[in-house]
Amino acid sequence: MNDADKTPGVVAGETLEEVGATQVEPAAQKPARTEVSTGRSAFFVGAGILISRIVGLIRQRIFAHYFGSSAEGDAFSAAFRIPNFLQNVFGEGALSASFIPVYAKLLAKDEEKEAARVANAIFAILALVTAVIVVVGVLATPYIVTLIAAGFEEERRALTITLVRIFFPGAALLVLSAWCLGVLNSHHRFFISYTAPVAWNAAIIAALIYFGNRLDLANLAGATAWGSVIGSALQFGVQLPSVLRLLKRFRPELTVASAHVRQVLKSFFPVFMSRGVVQISAFVDAFLASFLGQGAVVALNYAQSLYTLPVSLFGMSVSAAELPAMSKTLGAAGIVAETLRHRLDEGLKRISFFIVPSAVAFLALGDVIAAVLYQTGKFTRADAIYVWTILGGASVGLLASTLGRLYSSTYYALQDTRTPLLFAVLRVGLGSVLGYFFSIHLPGLIGVESKLGAAGLTIASGTAGWIEFVLLRRSLNQRIGKTGLPLSYSAKLWLGALIGAAVGWGLKLLVMGWHPIPLAMVVLGAYGCTYFGVEYVLGVTHAQTIIRRILRIARL
């Protein structure tokens, strides 16, 4: 770290010491001021994400019913990455990491008028930027499609171009929806912001069902894309009334006069680049998958919907709840460091308790998971097996990518956006090189069909994710002290997951011929019960708490 990085920053008229950079006399230390617990907030985030993700999986199941592994499904999946890219870059990444720390700290200091001025200015700037992006994006669509799907033949390419142009206006609305999420999260109104995507999914589902048997697949893809645009407007609209009530004064003004607005923008661009390069990794994967034959792109999309589910439910819920709470932490540097360590370690335990069994389930029982969710209509058993191979690859880096979110949130709470950017660039560069080798060359070297290279993409991404995670943890530990999961705790989680997988695998062999739904109920139910039972016996607090609550509810 250079000298400039060590310079204290000024926020809300206060000079903030960088954690770990200054020694503070014990007599001068005051307790850190922060939220007592984010457990309730994480619950509401998780509940909101769970509801929206369930509806999202229903959307994917209906999509799989009509499109299966078709060429039109490939085109839609490639084009669909455009709204996902803009929402993830502006929303879950840049806005959350740059806007929430400044806005939440103003609220903690009871400077509500200044907080509202900052929110209004950021909205105006976002509206202008996204309008420009939409115009440029629509005009440059053919070039964008070349970048994301160079392996498509002319017919799939033409359809992808049409769909991308439809998606762009909806993507702009999703960015404004992310601004709403930033305001709501800072006020600890998590549930509505994370259930708002239900409206978006519902609009797409309605388009699929209404037009599914009325149009051919190419036109159905177009109608579904328009359903996404309508859904984007609904997602923004359902959050806006609550935001207006919280702000009390909604007057967008295109200005950077406020020091706090400039602080948001200063933090925004490094995070934008950080999230951007991570999203570029997804585009690289889609680009490489387009050379692996028909069905590879859409299968990658099906698998992504599954392996990002635990990341969103458990990683994002904890990280999203912790970011505003960490950002409101005030006090001497040593006390703030201790508070952040405690929050980070507890968050890591909560996340890993659910992510470890998720990773093992994807690796051992991914065919059961894919079949119960997608096997209908044009989506066959062979398609479920194919998605399983991609899920198995994704399990390699699932824990690292999820825990890494919480480490990144801690950096953002410290208003350090450059360190995560540096490591994200390294991760993407390494992941792209490995992905090219694992997907394009490795299948031929080991004598398997080329489309299995899609699994190589997720393995490469997971390998790079572990390197990024190790670098994030080591760098942060140098600043705030030692953090991380105790070895004994991790061992208990992996032991329980492996025992559960053995039980689930044995049952799968016994009931292999069953319909996917009852088969999944038996196999996955036994897996989950075994995992929780083993963790309960081993004394893992989270398992004991959950089981006791279930038993208490059962007695009622």
XYZ file of C-alpha atoms in Angstrom:
556
model
C 0.000 0.000 0.000
C 1.439 3.425 -0.947
C 1.351 6.579 1.158
C -1.663 7.969 -0.616
C -3.643 4.934 0.368
C -2.882 5.594 4.018
C -4.202 9.178 4.016
C -7.265 9.557 6.253
C -10.443 10.332 4.353
C -12.949 13.042 5.168
C -16.600 12.062 5.349
C -19.419 14.215 6.733
C -16.973 16.728 8.130
C -15.128 14.094 10.184
C -11.613 12.817 9.733
C -11.791 9.050 9.795
C -8.743 7.042 10.782
C -7.903 4.106 8.607
C -8.306 0.972 10.662
C -4.962 -0.361 11.770
C -3.046 2.669 10.505
C -2.846 4.620 13.781
C -2.153 3.649 17.373
C -4.763 5.022 19.777
C -4.243 5.406 23.501
C -6.559 3.141 25.496
C -7.910 6.076 27.491
C -9.016 7.813 24.320
C -10.905 4.834 22.955
C -14.664 4.901 22.960
C -16.909 2.012 22.126
C -17.758 1.722 18.478
C -21.227 2.879 17.633
C -22.962 0.421 15.361
C -25.988 -1.814 15.048
C -26.347 -4.481 17.745
C -27.180 -7.312 15.403
C -27.824 -7.810 11.728
C -29.425 -11.225 12.189
C -32.930 -9.831 11.727
C -31.847 -7.754 8.724
C -30.138 -10.780 7.142
C -33.333 -12.764 7.701
C -35.403 -10.199 5.790
C -32.819 -10.014 3.009
C -32.741 -13.814 2.818
C -36.530 -14.078 2.904
C -36.884 -11.500 0.147
C -34.238 -13.171 -1.993
C -35.766 -16.610 -1.368
C -39.202 -15.487 -2.536
C -37.849 -13.759 -5.642
C -35.532 -16.696 -6.413
C -38.343 -19.225 -6.103
C -40.351 -17.215 -8.602
C -37.194 -16.964 -10.712
C -36.799 -20.740 -10.727
C -40.445 -21.075 -11.752
C -39.650 -18.696 -14.612
C -36.666 -20.831 -15.599
C -38.713 -24.029 -15.456
C -41.365 -22.560 -17.763
C -38.615 -21.258 -20.054
C -37.012 -24.718 -20.131
C -40.398 -26.254 -20.976
C -40.710 -24.168 -24.145
C -37.074 -23.674 -25.196
C -35.167 -26.698 -23.816
C -31.657 -26.641 -25.336
C -32.741 -25.027 -28.608
C -30.862 -22.488 -30.706
C -33.471 -19.869 -29.755
C -32.799 -20.645 -26.098
C -29.104 -20.026 -26.730
C -29.872 -16.652 -28.344
C -32.165 -15.560 -25.511
C -29.660 -16.621 -22.839
C -26.817 -14.730 -24.520
C -28.917 -11.573 -24.936
C -30.279 -11.866 -21.397
C -26.801 -11.175 -20.017
C -27.161 -7.487 -20.980
C -29.751 -6.526 -18.303
C -28.014 -8.833 -15.830
C -24.702 -7.114 -16.517
C -25.988 -3.580 -15.989
C -28.017 -4.472 -12.907
C -25.137 -6.353 -11.285
C -22.545 -3.700 -12.096
C -24.615 -0.669 -11.086
C -26.812 -2.245 -8.451
C -25.395 -5.040 -6.341
C -21.872 -3.793 -6.912
C -21.151 -0.135 -7.525
C -24.177 1.505 -5.912
C -24.182 -0.753 -2.876
C -20.471 -0.249 -2.271
C -20.237 3.489 -3.008
C -23.649 4.993 -2.214
C -24.722 3.020 0.874
C -21.606 3.723 3.034
C -21.894 7.502 2.499
C -25.696 7.665 2.706
C -25.899 5.343 5.739
C -23.218 7.288 7.621
C -25.153 10.534 7.058
C -28.255 8.852 8.477
C -26.229 7.634 11.476
C -25.220 11.260 12.122
C -28.879 12.395 11.789
C -28.045 14.498 8.734
C -31.231 13.503 6.900
C -31.470 16.590 4.670
C -27.951 16.121 3.353
C -28.638 12.399 2.895
C -31.698 13.246 0.780
C -29.666 15.721 -1.315
C -27.079 13.023 -1.988
C -29.762 10.493 -2.970
C -31.424 12.984 -5.337
C -28.144 13.889 -7.008
C -27.140 10.248 -7.482
C -30.543 9.460 -9.012
C -30.157 12.293 -11.542
C -26.631 11.216 -12.464
C -27.736 7.581 -12.853
C -30.693 8.563 -15.029
C -28.430 10.526 -17.370
C -25.753 7.835 -17.541
C -28.200 5.005 -18.200
C -29.990 7.027 -20.906
C -26.677 7.443 -22.720
C -25.876 3.745 -22.257
C -29.228 2.718 -23.755
C -28.770 4.886 -26.863
C -25.179 3.781 -27.426
C -26.031 0.172 -26.642
C -28.891 -0.033 -29.145
C -26.708 1.463 -31.885
C -23.731 -0.770 -31.058
C -25.695 -4.006 -30.592
C -24.164 -5.909 -33.556
C -20.689 -5.300 -32.141
C -21.816 -6.299 -28.642
C -23.227 -9.571 -29.964
C -19.936 -10.288 -31.707
C -18.236 -9.939 -28.332
C -20.664 -12.124 -26.381
C -21.566 -14.802 -28.940
C -19.008 -14.913 -31.735
C -19.592 -18.632 -32.246
C -23.256 -18.252 -33.272
C -24.182 -18.894 -36.888
C -26.082 -16.141 -38.780
C -29.620 -17.112 -37.721
C -28.824 -17.301 -33.996
C -26.769 -14.116 -34.281
C -29.622 -12.166 -35.922
C -32.087 -13.220 -33.231
C -29.607 -12.313 -30.493
C -29.197 -8.812 -31.971
C -32.962 -8.275 -31.957
C -33.288 -9.434 -28.377
C -30.394 -7.324 -27.074
C -32.008 -4.193 -28.543
C -35.260 -5.019 -26.772
C -33.517 -5.652 -23.444
C -31.585 -2.365 -23.253
C -34.442 -0.034 -22.122
C -35.438 -2.539 -19.455
C -31.834 -2.688 -18.269
C -31.900 1.079 -17.639
C -35.005 0.675 -15.463
C -33.273 -2.067 -13.484
C -30.395 0.322 -12.749
C -32.844 2.881 -11.325
C -34.406 0.050 -9.344
C -30.950 -0.599 -7.858
C -30.892 3.038 -6.648
C -34.133 2.316 -4.800
C -32.486 -0.731 -3.236
C -29.603 1.425 -1.985
C -31.940 3.886 -0.268
C -34.146 1.165 1.226
C -31.213 -0.911 2.508
C -29.672 2.134 4.199
C -32.941 2.561 6.099
C -32.940 -1.194 6.876
C -35.996 -1.778 4.685
C -34.643 -4.948 3.119
C -37.711 -7.043 2.404
C -39.384 -4.892 -0.258
C -36.129 -4.228 -2.122
C -35.326 -7.929 -2.428
C -38.861 -9.072 -3.248
C -39.300 -6.429 -5.969
C -37.798 -8.789 -8.626
C -40.917 -10.935 -8.178
C -42.754 -8.365 -10.322
C -40.088 -8.645 -13.019
C -40.192 -12.449 -13.018
C -43.986 -12.451 -12.998
C -44.110 -10.348 -16.169
C -41.750 -12.755 -17.970
C -43.752 -15.767 -16.776
C -46.975 -14.163 -18.022
C -45.422 -13.583 -21.462
C -44.168 -17.179 -21.668
C -47.496 -18.698 -20.678
C -49.660 -16.407 -22.825
C -47.560 -16.651 -25.991
C -46.010 -20.086 -25.428
C -48.429 -22.029 -27.650
C -49.262 -19.115 -29.953
C -45.858 -18.246 -31.429
C -42.854 -20.045 -32.868
C -39.726 -20.071 -30.735
C -38.075 -17.029 -32.369
C -41.134 -14.816 -31.898
C -41.731 -16.256 -28.435
C -38.214 -15.145 -27.503
C -39.059 -11.605 -28.646
C -42.344 -11.527 -26.733
C -40.583 -12.784 -23.602
C -37.951 -10.061 -23.958
C -40.706 -7.413 -24.043
C -42.185 -9.045 -20.958
C -38.815 -8.478 -19.281
C -38.941 -4.755 -20.144
C -42.430 -4.436 -18.645
C -41.255 -6.356 -15.592
C -38.306 -3.969 -15.170
C -40.728 -1.039 -14.998
C -42.834 -2.905 -12.438
C -39.776 -3.713 -10.305
C -38.827 -0.034 -10.184
C -42.432 1.052 -9.593
C -43.131 -1.171 -6.577
C -40.110 0.239 -4.691
C -40.538 3.905 -5.566
C -43.427 4.776 -3.170
C -41.484 3.519 -0.132
C -38.369 5.379 -1.265
C -40.315 8.627 -1.688
C -41.713 8.316 1.834
C -38.233 7.792 3.273
C -36.612 10.644 1.359
C -39.513 13.056 2.085
C -38.077 15.351 -0.581
C -37.592 13.824 -4.029
C -36.115 16.487 -6.306
C -33.486 15.008 -8.624
C -30.748 17.536 -9.317
C -27.809 16.978 -11.624
C -25.027 18.350 -9.434
C -21.708 17.340 -7.931
C -21.422 20.367 -5.640
C -21.783 18.291 -2.483
C -18.615 16.725 -1.078
C -20.655 13.639 -0.245
C -21.824 13.236 -3.841
C -18.212 13.504 -4.970
C -17.260 10.882 -2.384
C -19.874 8.520 -3.835
C -18.597 9.114 -7.364
C -14.987 8.714 -6.251
C -15.818 5.329 -4.759
C -18.191 4.417 -7.595
C -15.736 4.101 -10.443
C -13.282 1.652 -8.806
C -16.212 -0.528 -7.724
C -17.826 -0.157 -11.136
C -14.604 -1.400 -12.680
C -14.337 -4.167 -10.079
C -17.880 -5.424 -10.670
C -17.455 -4.795 -14.372
C -14.448 -7.041 -14.736
C -16.233 -9.766 -12.762
C -19.207 -9.481 -15.119
C -16.825 -9.536 -18.061
C -15.847 -12.974 -16.807
C -19.459 -14.089 -17.354
C -19.373 -12.688 -20.890
C -16.099 -14.492 -21.551
C -17.759 -17.726 -20.427
C -20.721 -17.127 -22.749
C -18.350 -16.207 -25.588
C -16.383 -19.443 -25.171
C -19.574 -21.512 -24.709
C -20.857 -20.237 -28.060
C -18.100 -22.325 -29.697
C -19.079 -25.543 -27.849
C -22.143 -26.423 -29.913
C -25.894 -25.886 -29.686
C -27.273 -25.894 -26.163
C -24.053 -24.980 -24.334
C -24.966 -21.324 -23.741
C -28.475 -22.026 -22.475
C -27.241 -24.953 -20.325
C -24.664 -22.629 -18.766
C -27.516 -20.228 -18.015
C -29.637 -22.979 -16.421
C -26.708 -24.003 -14.230
C -25.933 -20.393 -13.325
C -29.487 -19.905 -12.025
C -28.873 -22.825 -9.663
C -25.373 -22.174 -8.380
C -26.030 -18.472 -7.820
C -29.061 -19.329 -5.672
C -27.100 -20.159 -2.476
C -24.732 -17.255 -3.212
C -27.724 -14.886 -3.238
C -29.629 -16.495 -0.379
C -26.772 -16.809 2.077
C -23.844 -14.756 0.801
C -25.748 -11.734 -0.426
C -28.223 -11.711 2.469
C -25.456 -11.522 5.073
C -23.267 -9.150 3.025
C -26.153 -6.810 2.196
C -27.229 -6.649 5.830
C -23.685 -6.130 7.107
C -22.642 -3.364 4.690
C -24.860 -0.548 6.081
C -24.220 -1.745 9.650
C -20.447 -1.823 9.127
C -20.603 1.558 7.400
C -22.318 3.114 10.428
C -19.574 1.925 12.779
C -18.011 4.973 14.445
C -15.245 5.181 17.044
C -11.515 4.858 17.521
C -9.572 2.787 14.987
C -8.791 -0.109 17.350
C -12.388 -0.473 18.488
C -13.702 -0.258 14.915
C -11.248 -2.980 13.859
C -12.429 -5.243 16.672
C -16.068 -4.645 15.735
C -15.425 -5.399 12.076
C -13.506 -8.583 12.908
C -16.354 -9.818 15.073
C -18.978 -9.052 12.422
C -16.913 -10.589 9.657
C -16.150 -13.812 11.529
C -19.777 -14.321 12.561
C -20.920 -13.628 9.007
C -18.425 -16.142 7.604
C -19.798 -18.833 9.921
C -23.404 -18.127 8.949
C -22.570 -18.177 5.247
C -20.419 -21.318 5.270
C -23.000 -23.289 7.263
C -25.261 -23.208 4.203
C -22.757 -22.926 1.355
C -20.698 -26.019 2.205
C -23.687 -28.408 1.900
C -24.824 -26.544 -1.232
C -21.463 -27.142 -2.927
C -21.446 -30.835 -1.992
C -25.051 -31.248 -3.177
C -24.233 -29.720 -6.577
C -21.280 -32.060 -6.978
C -22.914 -35.291 -5.782
C -26.620 -34.776 -6.540
C -26.685 -32.125 -9.268
C -28.648 -34.343 -11.650
C -31.462 -34.674 -9.116
C -31.533 -30.906 -8.574
C -31.520 -30.069 -12.293
C -34.183 -32.665 -13.092
C -36.665 -31.614 -10.415
C -36.451 -27.968 -11.482
C -36.138 -28.164 -15.253
C -37.065 -31.616 -16.610
C -40.294 -30.875 -18.452
C -41.392 -30.400 -22.059
C -38.330 -30.014 -24.286
C -35.906 -30.290 -21.350
C -34.913 -33.973 -21.166
C -33.049 -36.249 -18.769
C -29.945 -35.858 -20.953
C -30.191 -32.087 -20.522
C -30.363 -32.544 -16.740
C -27.176 -34.629 -16.813
C -25.465 -31.960 -18.905
C -26.439 -29.191 -16.473
C -25.156 -31.429 -13.635
C -21.657 -31.493 -15.153
C -21.632 -27.676 -15.173
C -22.954 -27.546 -11.600
C -20.223 -29.946 -10.516
C -17.637 -27.574 -11.924
C -19.275 -24.613 -10.182
C -19.066 -26.373 -6.814
C -15.277 -25.945 -6.898
C -15.385 -22.210 -6.194
C -18.817 -21.764 -4.618
C -17.548 -21.250 -1.066
C -14.740 -18.906 -2.105
C -16.938 -16.640 -4.215
C -19.581 -16.407 -1.483
C -17.209 -15.668 1.391
C -15.382 -13.230 -0.864
C -18.538 -11.105 -1.076
C -18.442 -10.493 2.654
C -14.747 -9.627 2.585
C -15.416 -7.158 -0.236
C -18.265 -5.600 1.769
C -15.840 -5.052 4.656
C -13.454 -3.218 2.340
C -16.333 -1.095 1.049
C -17.392 -0.250 4.610
C -13.807 0.988 5.112
C -14.311 3.006 1.894
C -11.496 1.106 0.206
C -12.697 0.204 -3.274
C -9.318 -0.132 -4.950
C -8.127 -3.313 -3.232
C -11.140 -5.440 -4.306
C -10.745 -4.014 -7.834
C -7.121 -5.130 -8.046
C -7.930 -8.669 -6.954
C -11.012 -8.835 -9.186
C -8.926 -7.945 -12.234
C -6.450 -10.682 -11.324
C -9.284 -13.175 -10.871
C -10.852 -12.388 -14.241
C -7.559 -12.504 -16.084
C -6.617 -15.855 -14.581
C -10.145 -17.245 -14.962
C -10.277 -16.266 -18.642
C -6.959 -17.928 -19.449
C -7.874 -21.102 -17.568
C -11.391 -21.031 -19.024
C -10.050 -20.917 -22.573
C -7.804 -23.909 -21.967
C -10.318 -25.957 -19.934
C -13.239 -25.393 -22.334
C -11.634 -25.352 -25.787
C -8.562 -27.583 -25.530
C -8.975 -29.862 -22.502
C -12.009 -31.870 -23.768
C -10.034 -32.999 -26.820
C -6.973 -33.828 -24.745
C -8.910 -36.096 -22.384
C -11.159 -37.545 -25.091
C -14.623 -36.176 -24.189
C -17.128 -34.357 -26.379
C -16.565 -30.634 -26.826
C -19.788 -29.442 -25.177
C -18.469 -30.726 -21.819
C -16.058 -27.826 -22.016
C -18.848 -25.804 -20.367
C -17.948 -27.584 -17.114
C -14.357 -26.491 -17.654
C -15.537 -22.881 -17.638
C -17.024 -23.168 -14.153
C -14.001 -25.089 -12.840
C -11.689 -22.366 -14.141
C -13.837 -19.632 -12.612
C -13.882 -21.445 -9.258
C -10.109 -21.904 -9.234
C -9.578 -18.194 -9.882
C -12.184 -17.392 -7.219
C -10.164 -19.195 -4.554
C -7.058 -17.202 -5.416
C -9.040 -13.948 -5.177
C -10.506 -14.998 -1.824
C -7.086 -15.816 -0.331
C -5.728 -12.443 -1.450
C -8.742 -10.557 -0.051
C -8.459 -12.297 3.304
C -4.703 -11.873 3.632
C -4.823 -8.179 2.761
C -7.707 -7.441 5.131
C -6.096 -9.409 7.964
C -3.075 -7.125 7.677
C -5.363 -4.134 8.268
C -7.815 -5.221 10.973
C -6.297 -8.379 12.440
C -6.792 -12.090 11.901
C -10.150 -13.197 10.477
C -11.471 -16.404 8.991
C -13.214 -19.678 9.746
C -11.829 -21.909 12.531
C -10.471 -25.167 11.107
C -12.538 -27.265 13.531
C -15.741 -25.498 12.454
C -15.010 -26.035 8.749
C -14.181 -29.710 9.357
C -17.551 -30.272 11.046
C -19.400 -28.710 8.106
C -17.580 -30.764 5.468
C -17.983 -33.976 7.460
C -21.724 -33.465 7.799
C -22.104 -32.624 4.106
C -20.119 -35.681 2.969
C -22.107 -38.036 5.219
C -25.321 -36.490 3.886
C -24.107 -36.938 0.307
C -23.384 -40.632 0.935
C -26.909 -41.147 2.280
C -28.442 -39.186 -0.605
C -26.401 -41.036 -3.231
C -27.403 -44.425 -1.824
C -31.096 -43.498 -1.897
C -30.733 -42.142 -5.438
C -29.510 -45.536 -6.629
C -32.494 -47.221 -4.963
C -35.180 -44.959 -6.475
C -33.502 -44.020 -9.765
C -36.571 -44.832 -11.898
C -38.919 -42.519 -10.015
C -40.371 -39.289 -11.361
C -37.985 -36.349 -10.713
C -40.215 -34.698 -8.101
C -40.710 -37.601 -5.632
C -37.119 -38.714 -6.273
C -35.855 -35.269 -5.288
C -38.093 -35.168 -2.214
C -36.602 -38.439 -0.950
C -32.967 -37.901 -1.959
C -32.569 -34.200 -1.180
C -34.760 -34.479 1.914
C -32.569 -37.250 3.294
C -29.436 -35.290 2.412
C -30.630 -32.170 4.228
C -31.888 -34.030 7.293
C -28.646 -35.979 7.589
C -26.544 -32.827 7.316
C -28.525 -30.985 9.978
C -28.543 -34.053 12.221
C -24.778 -34.517 12.043
C -24.147 -30.809 12.691
C -26.538 -30.900 15.655
C -24.661 -33.839 17.179
C -21.320 -32.138 16.530
C -22.528 -29.088 18.457
C -22.726 -26.554 15.602
C -24.734 -23.658 17.009
C -26.567 -22.752 13.802
C -27.880 -26.306 13.380
C -28.957 -26.521 17.006
C -30.763 -23.196 16.832
C -32.632 -24.088 13.631
C -33.643 -27.562 14.855
C -34.862 -26.187 18.191
C -36.976 -23.608 16.407
C -38.477 -26.277 14.158
C -39.289 -28.473 17.150
C -40.806 -25.515 18.990
C -43.015 -24.693 16.007
C -43.982 -28.378 15.653
C -45.207 -28.442 19.260
C -47.514 -25.532 18.524
